[in-house]
């Protein structure tokens, strides 16, 4: 099972660990694309703070994020699972998983990123600020920058099991599973049951809880049908939308998880 996650906007501090080693990150086929983004981002933030803040879409109060980006190659690095914070990651609670579930998380969780493309939660990275919606002056829109290298690397990373896609729209655009991989991909939407609307807090927290439930139970569904059964066994209310018969096996499933409240 491969679980595709969005990053968090807010991030923990880099800490005092050894600095980034780009060559040590997972998915080495993304290495050249990572270096291109890293080089331009560091140069932009070091050269012109105001322009960098505009490009990154940061408010006056977030000027410190620009300075942080200038030190990406020298700042301490920590496992990505410790860097990413926020509602989804709080609900996922990687730090409190037992040893077996942590090993499963290291194998199956992939966090998408405007800077790194995608990293595993065990990859050591510094804290940074660069969303997938950014358009760098030299490289252009990051979503487009990542599509070609992602298309070359991600199908192999997907293996032969379920691809559980929990990404937000901006990150989903960087790689769209196709063909046989799409046929075993399920994208999940969380709806507030009384209104049947997407509510950000419900959406993020429930996605984190879903991943935690699967990791804790040691469940690795082979495909969307098995995922639906597993989620129902875990107590979730799920409505599935299977692809039309003509597209079965080559088009992703869509699942709605209905929640009344998040604890």
Short mmCIF file of C-alpha atoms in Angstrom, two decimals:
data_model
loop_
_atom_site.label_atom_id
_atom_site.label_comp_id
_atom_site.label_asym_id
_atom_site.label_seq_id
_atom_site.Cartn_x
_atom_site.Cartn_y
_atom_site.Cartn_z
CA UNK A 1 0.00 0.00 0.00
CA UNK A 2 1.21 3.49 -0.87
CA UNK A 3 -0.46 6.43 0.87
CA UNK A 4 -0.13 9.85 -0.77
CA UNK A 5 -0.33 12.75 1.69
CA UNK A 6 -0.26 16.53 1.35
CA UNK A 7 2.34 18.41 3.39
CA UNK A 8 1.38 20.84 6.13
CA UNK A 9 1.57 24.59 5.68
CA UNK A 10 3.08 25.00 9.11
CA UNK A 11 6.19 23.03 10.02
CA UNK A 12 8.26 22.28 13.09
CA UNK A 13 11.69 23.86 13.43
CA UNK A 14 14.63 22.15 11.76
CA UNK A 15 16.38 21.36 15.01
CA UNK A 16 20.11 20.76 15.48
CA UNK A 17 20.65 17.57 13.53
CA UNK A 18 23.04 17.05 10.63
CA UNK A 19 22.16 19.13 7.55
CA UNK A 20 20.29 17.94 4.49
CA UNK A 21 21.86 15.27 2.29
CA UNK A 22 19.84 15.48 -0.92
CA UNK A 23 21.40 12.30 -2.27
CA UNK A 24 20.07 10.41 0.75
CA UNK A 25 16.40 11.17 0.10
CA UNK A 26 14.05 8.46 -1.14
CA UNK A 27 13.01 8.36 -4.79
CA UNK A 28 16.44 9.32 -6.15
CA UNK A 29 14.96 9.69 -9.63
CA UNK A 30 13.58 13.03 -8.41
CA UNK A 31 17.07 14.22 -7.47
CA UNK A 32 17.76 16.55 -10.40
CA UNK A 33 14.33 18.18 -10.14
CA UNK A 34 14.85 18.66 -6.38
CA UNK A 35 18.22 20.30 -6.89
CA UNK A 36 16.75 22.70 -9.44
CA UNK A 37 14.02 23.87 -7.03
CA UNK A 38 16.38 23.98 -4.06
CA UNK A 39 18.98 26.06 -5.93
CA UNK A 40 16.49 28.63 -7.18
CA UNK A 41 14.58 28.87 -3.91
CA UNK A 42 17.71 29.48 -1.84
CA UNK A 43 19.05 32.03 -4.35
CA UNK A 44 15.72 33.87 -4.56
CA UNK A 45 15.32 34.12 -0.79
CA UNK A 46 18.93 35.22 -0.26
CA UNK A 47 18.85 37.88 -2.99
CA UNK A 48 15.60 39.76 -2.44
CA UNK A 49 13.43 39.22 0.63
CA UNK A 50 10.48 41.25 -0.65
CA UNK A 51 10.41 39.53 -4.02
CA UNK A 52 10.75 36.12 -2.36
CA UNK A 53 7.86 36.89 -0.02
CA UNK A 54 5.72 37.89 -3.01
CA UNK A 55 6.62 34.76 -4.99
CA UNK A 56 5.96 32.50 -2.01
CA UNK A 57 2.68 34.24 -1.16
CA UNK A 58 3.74 35.14 2.36
CA UNK A 59 2.35 37.93 4.49
CA UNK A 60 4.46 40.57 6.21
CA UNK A 61 4.26 38.57 9.40
CA UNK A 62 5.91 35.56 7.75
CA UNK A 63 9.13 37.27 6.69
CA UNK A 64 11.01 34.82 8.88
CA UNK A 65 10.05 32.02 6.51
CA UNK A 66 12.12 33.68 3.78
CA UNK A 67 15.19 33.75 6.01
CA UNK A 68 14.62 30.10 6.86
CA UNK A 69 14.74 29.19 3.18
CA UNK A 70 18.18 30.78 2.77
CA UNK A 71 19.62 28.18 5.15
CA UNK A 72 18.11 25.04 3.62
CA UNK A 73 21.50 23.49 2.82
CA UNK A 74 23.02 24.17 6.26
CA UNK A 75 20.09 23.95 8.69
CA UNK A 76 19.59 20.87 10.79
CA UNK A 77 17.45 18.14 9.25
CA UNK A 78 14.87 15.92 10.93
CA UNK A 79 12.63 13.09 9.69
CA UNK A 80 9.87 14.54 7.53
CA UNK A 81 7.34 12.92 9.85
CA UNK A 82 8.57 15.27 12.58
CA UNK A 83 8.76 18.35 10.36
CA UNK A 84 5.16 18.26 9.11
CA UNK A 85 2.59 19.40 11.66
CA UNK A 86 -1.05 20.50 11.58
CA UNK A 87 -4.45 18.84 11.84
CA UNK A 88 -3.82 15.82 9.62
CA UNK A 89 -0.45 15.03 11.17
CA UNK A 90 -1.73 15.58 14.71
CA UNK A 91 -4.49 13.04 14.04
CA UNK A 92 -2.03 10.64 12.43
CA UNK A 93 0.23 10.85 15.48
CA UNK A 94 3.32 9.19 14.04
CA UNK A 95 5.34 9.61 17.23
CA UNK A 96 2.84 7.61 19.30
CA UNK A 97 2.57 4.63 16.94
CA UNK A 98 4.02 1.33 18.12
CA UNK A 99 7.22 0.07 16.52
CA UNK A 100 5.50 -2.16 13.95
CA UNK A 101 3.13 0.61 12.85
CA UNK A 102 6.05 3.04 12.55
CA UNK A 103 7.82 0.61 10.23
CA UNK A 104 4.67 0.38 8.12
CA UNK A 105 4.48 4.18 8.01
CA UNK A 106 8.06 4.40 6.82
CA UNK A 107 7.33 2.00 3.97
CA UNK A 108 3.94 3.27 2.89
CA UNK A 109 3.58 7.02 3.52
CA UNK A 110 4.68 9.48 0.84
CA UNK A 111 4.36 13.23 1.48
CA UNK A 112 4.13 15.48 -1.58
CA UNK A 113 6.00 18.79 -1.53
CA UNK A 114 6.60 21.80 -3.74
CA UNK A 115 10.30 21.68 -2.82
CA UNK A 116 11.10 17.96 -2.59
CA UNK A 117 8.51 16.53 -4.98
CA UNK A 118 7.72 13.68 -2.61
CA UNK A 119 9.50 12.27 0.45
CA UNK A 120 8.97 9.41 2.84
CA UNK A 121 8.31 10.28 6.48
CA UNK A 122 11.71 8.84 7.41
CA UNK A 123 13.60 11.14 5.00
CA UNK A 124 15.57 13.82 6.84
CA UNK A 125 14.72 17.34 5.65
CA UNK A 126 14.99 20.88 7.08
CA UNK A 127 11.97 23.05 7.78
CA UNK A 128 11.05 25.11 4.71
CA UNK A 129 8.33 27.17 3.06
CA UNK A 130 7.43 26.45 -0.56
CA UNK A 131 3.99 25.21 -1.59
CA UNK A 132 3.14 23.39 -4.81
CA UNK A 133 1.20 26.47 -5.93
CA UNK A 134 4.37 28.59 -6.12
CA UNK A 135 5.60 29.85 -9.49
CA UNK A 136 9.36 30.42 -9.35
CA UNK A 137 10.75 33.07 -11.74
CA UNK A 138 13.10 30.61 -13.43
CA UNK A 139 11.45 27.20 -13.21
CA UNK A 140 7.85 28.40 -13.44
CA UNK A 141 4.89 26.68 -11.80
CA UNK A 142 6.09 23.91 -9.50
CA UNK A 143 3.10 21.68 -10.23
CA UNK A 144 4.16 21.57 -13.88
CA UNK A 145 7.86 21.24 -12.96
CA UNK A 146 7.20 18.02 -11.09
CA UNK A 147 4.90 16.25 -13.54
CA UNK A 148 7.53 14.72 -15.83
CA UNK A 149 9.90 13.39 -13.14
CA UNK A 150 6.96 12.19 -11.06
CA UNK A 151 5.52 10.30 -14.03
CA UNK A 152 8.85 8.50 -14.41
CA UNK A 153 9.35 7.63 -10.73
CA UNK A 154 5.98 7.19 -9.00
CA UNK A 155 4.58 4.16 -10.89
CA UNK A 156 7.47 2.05 -9.59
CA UNK A 157 7.06 3.45 -6.08
CA UNK A 158 3.38 2.46 -6.22
CA UNK A 159 4.35 -1.21 -6.34
CA UNK A 160 1.51 -3.65 -6.96
CA UNK A 161 -0.87 -2.74 -4.14
CA UNK A 162 -3.41 -0.06 -3.28
CA UNK A 163 -2.59 3.61 -3.84
CA UNK A 164 -4.56 5.62 -1.28
CA UNK A 165 -4.65 9.22 -2.45
CA UNK A 166 -5.34 11.73 0.34
CA UNK A 167 -3.73 14.75 -1.34
CA UNK A 168 -5.29 18.17 -1.79
CA UNK A 169 -5.92 19.38 -5.34
CA UNK A 170 -2.68 21.35 -5.80
CA UNK A 171 -0.56 18.34 -4.90
CA UNK A 172 -2.71 15.82 -6.75
CA UNK A 173 -1.96 17.73 -9.96
CA UNK A 174 1.76 16.92 -9.71
CA UNK A 175 1.13 13.22 -10.35
CA UNK A 176 -2.04 11.54 -11.57
CA UNK A 177 -1.94 7.75 -11.58
CA UNK A 178 -2.67 6.32 -15.01
CA UNK A 179 -3.51 2.99 -16.54
CA UNK A 180 -3.20 -0.07 -14.33
CA UNK A 181 -1.95 2.00 -11.35
CA UNK A 182 -5.04 4.20 -11.56
CA UNK A 183 -7.20 1.08 -11.44
CA UNK A 184 -5.95 0.31 -7.92
CA UNK A 185 -6.00 3.92 -6.74
CA UNK A 186 -8.68 5.30 -4.42
CA UNK A 187 -9.02 9.02 -3.74
CA UNK A 188 -10.82 9.89 -0.52
CA UNK A 189 -13.04 12.82 0.29
CA UNK A 190 -14.36 13.44 3.81
CA UNK A 191 -17.86 14.90 4.09
CA UNK A 192 -19.68 16.34 7.08
CA UNK A 193 -22.60 13.91 7.12
CA UNK A 194 -25.44 16.33 8.03
CA UNK A 195 -24.51 18.81 5.28
CA UNK A 196 -22.60 16.54 2.87
CA UNK A 197 -20.05 19.32 2.47
CA UNK A 198 -16.27 19.22 2.74
CA UNK A 199 -15.18 20.98 5.93
CA UNK A 200 -11.44 21.52 6.24
CA UNK A 201 -11.07 20.35 9.85
CA UNK A 202 -13.22 17.24 9.35
CA UNK A 203 -11.38 16.47 6.14
CA UNK A 204 -7.83 16.74 7.49
CA UNK A 205 -8.41 15.16 10.88
CA UNK A 206 -10.37 12.23 9.50
CA UNK A 207 -7.74 11.51 6.84
CA UNK A 208 -5.12 11.40 9.57
CA UNK A 209 -7.28 9.06 11.64
CA UNK A 210 -7.88 6.79 8.65
CA UNK A 211 -4.17 6.38 8.02
CA UNK A 212 -3.49 5.78 11.70
CA UNK A 213 -6.25 3.15 11.86
CA UNK A 214 -4.82 1.25 8.89
CA UNK A 215 -1.25 1.40 10.20
CA UNK A 216 -2.23 0.37 13.73
CA UNK A 217 -4.35 -2.54 12.51
CA UNK A 218 -1.65 -3.67 10.11
CA UNK A 219 -4.08 -3.58 7.20
CA UNK A 220 -2.66 -3.15 3.69
CA UNK A 221 -5.54 -3.50 1.20
CA UNK A 222 -4.57 -4.69 -2.27
CA UNK A 223 -7.15 -2.51 -4.00
CA UNK A 224 -10.11 -0.14 -3.59
CA UNK A 225 -12.67 -2.89 -2.92
CA UNK A 226 -10.57 -4.26 -0.07
CA UNK A 227 -10.05 -0.72 1.25
CA UNK A 228 -13.80 -0.08 1.42
CA UNK A 229 -14.27 -3.33 3.35
CA UNK A 230 -11.40 -2.52 5.70
CA UNK A 231 -12.64 0.99 6.47
CA UNK A 232 -16.14 -0.29 7.21
CA UNK A 233 -14.70 -2.95 9.49
CA UNK A 234 -12.82 -0.15 11.29
CA UNK A 235 -16.09 1.70 11.86
CA UNK A 236 -16.06 4.30 9.07
CA UNK A 237 -19.12 5.12 6.99
CA UNK A 238 -18.00 4.88 3.37
CA UNK A 239 -19.75 5.47 0.07
CA UNK A 240 -17.83 4.28 -2.96
CA UNK A 241 -18.01 5.41 -6.57
CA UNK A 242 -16.49 2.76 -8.78
CA UNK A 243 -15.34 3.65 -12.31
CA UNK A 244 -17.73 2.99 -15.17
CA UNK A 245 -17.41 -0.52 -16.54
CA UNK A 246 -15.65 0.69 -19.68
CA UNK A 247 -12.97 2.36 -17.53
CA UNK A 248 -12.70 -0.30 -14.84
CA UNK A 249 -9.09 -1.20 -14.12
CA UNK A 250 -7.72 2.06 -15.55
CA UNK A 251 -9.57 4.77 -13.60
CA UNK A 252 -9.31 5.64 -9.92
CA UNK A 253 -12.12 4.95 -7.46
CA UNK A 254 -13.63 7.78 -5.45
CA UNK A 255 -14.60 7.21 -1.84
CA UNK A 256 -16.63 9.49 0.44
CA UNK A 257 -16.14 9.03 4.16
CA UNK A 258 -19.04 10.53 6.12
CA UNK A 259 -18.45 11.93 9.60
CA UNK A 260 -20.69 13.69 12.12
CA UNK A 261 -17.93 15.07 14.29
CA UNK A 262 -14.22 14.73 14.94
CA UNK A 263 -12.97 14.01 18.43
#
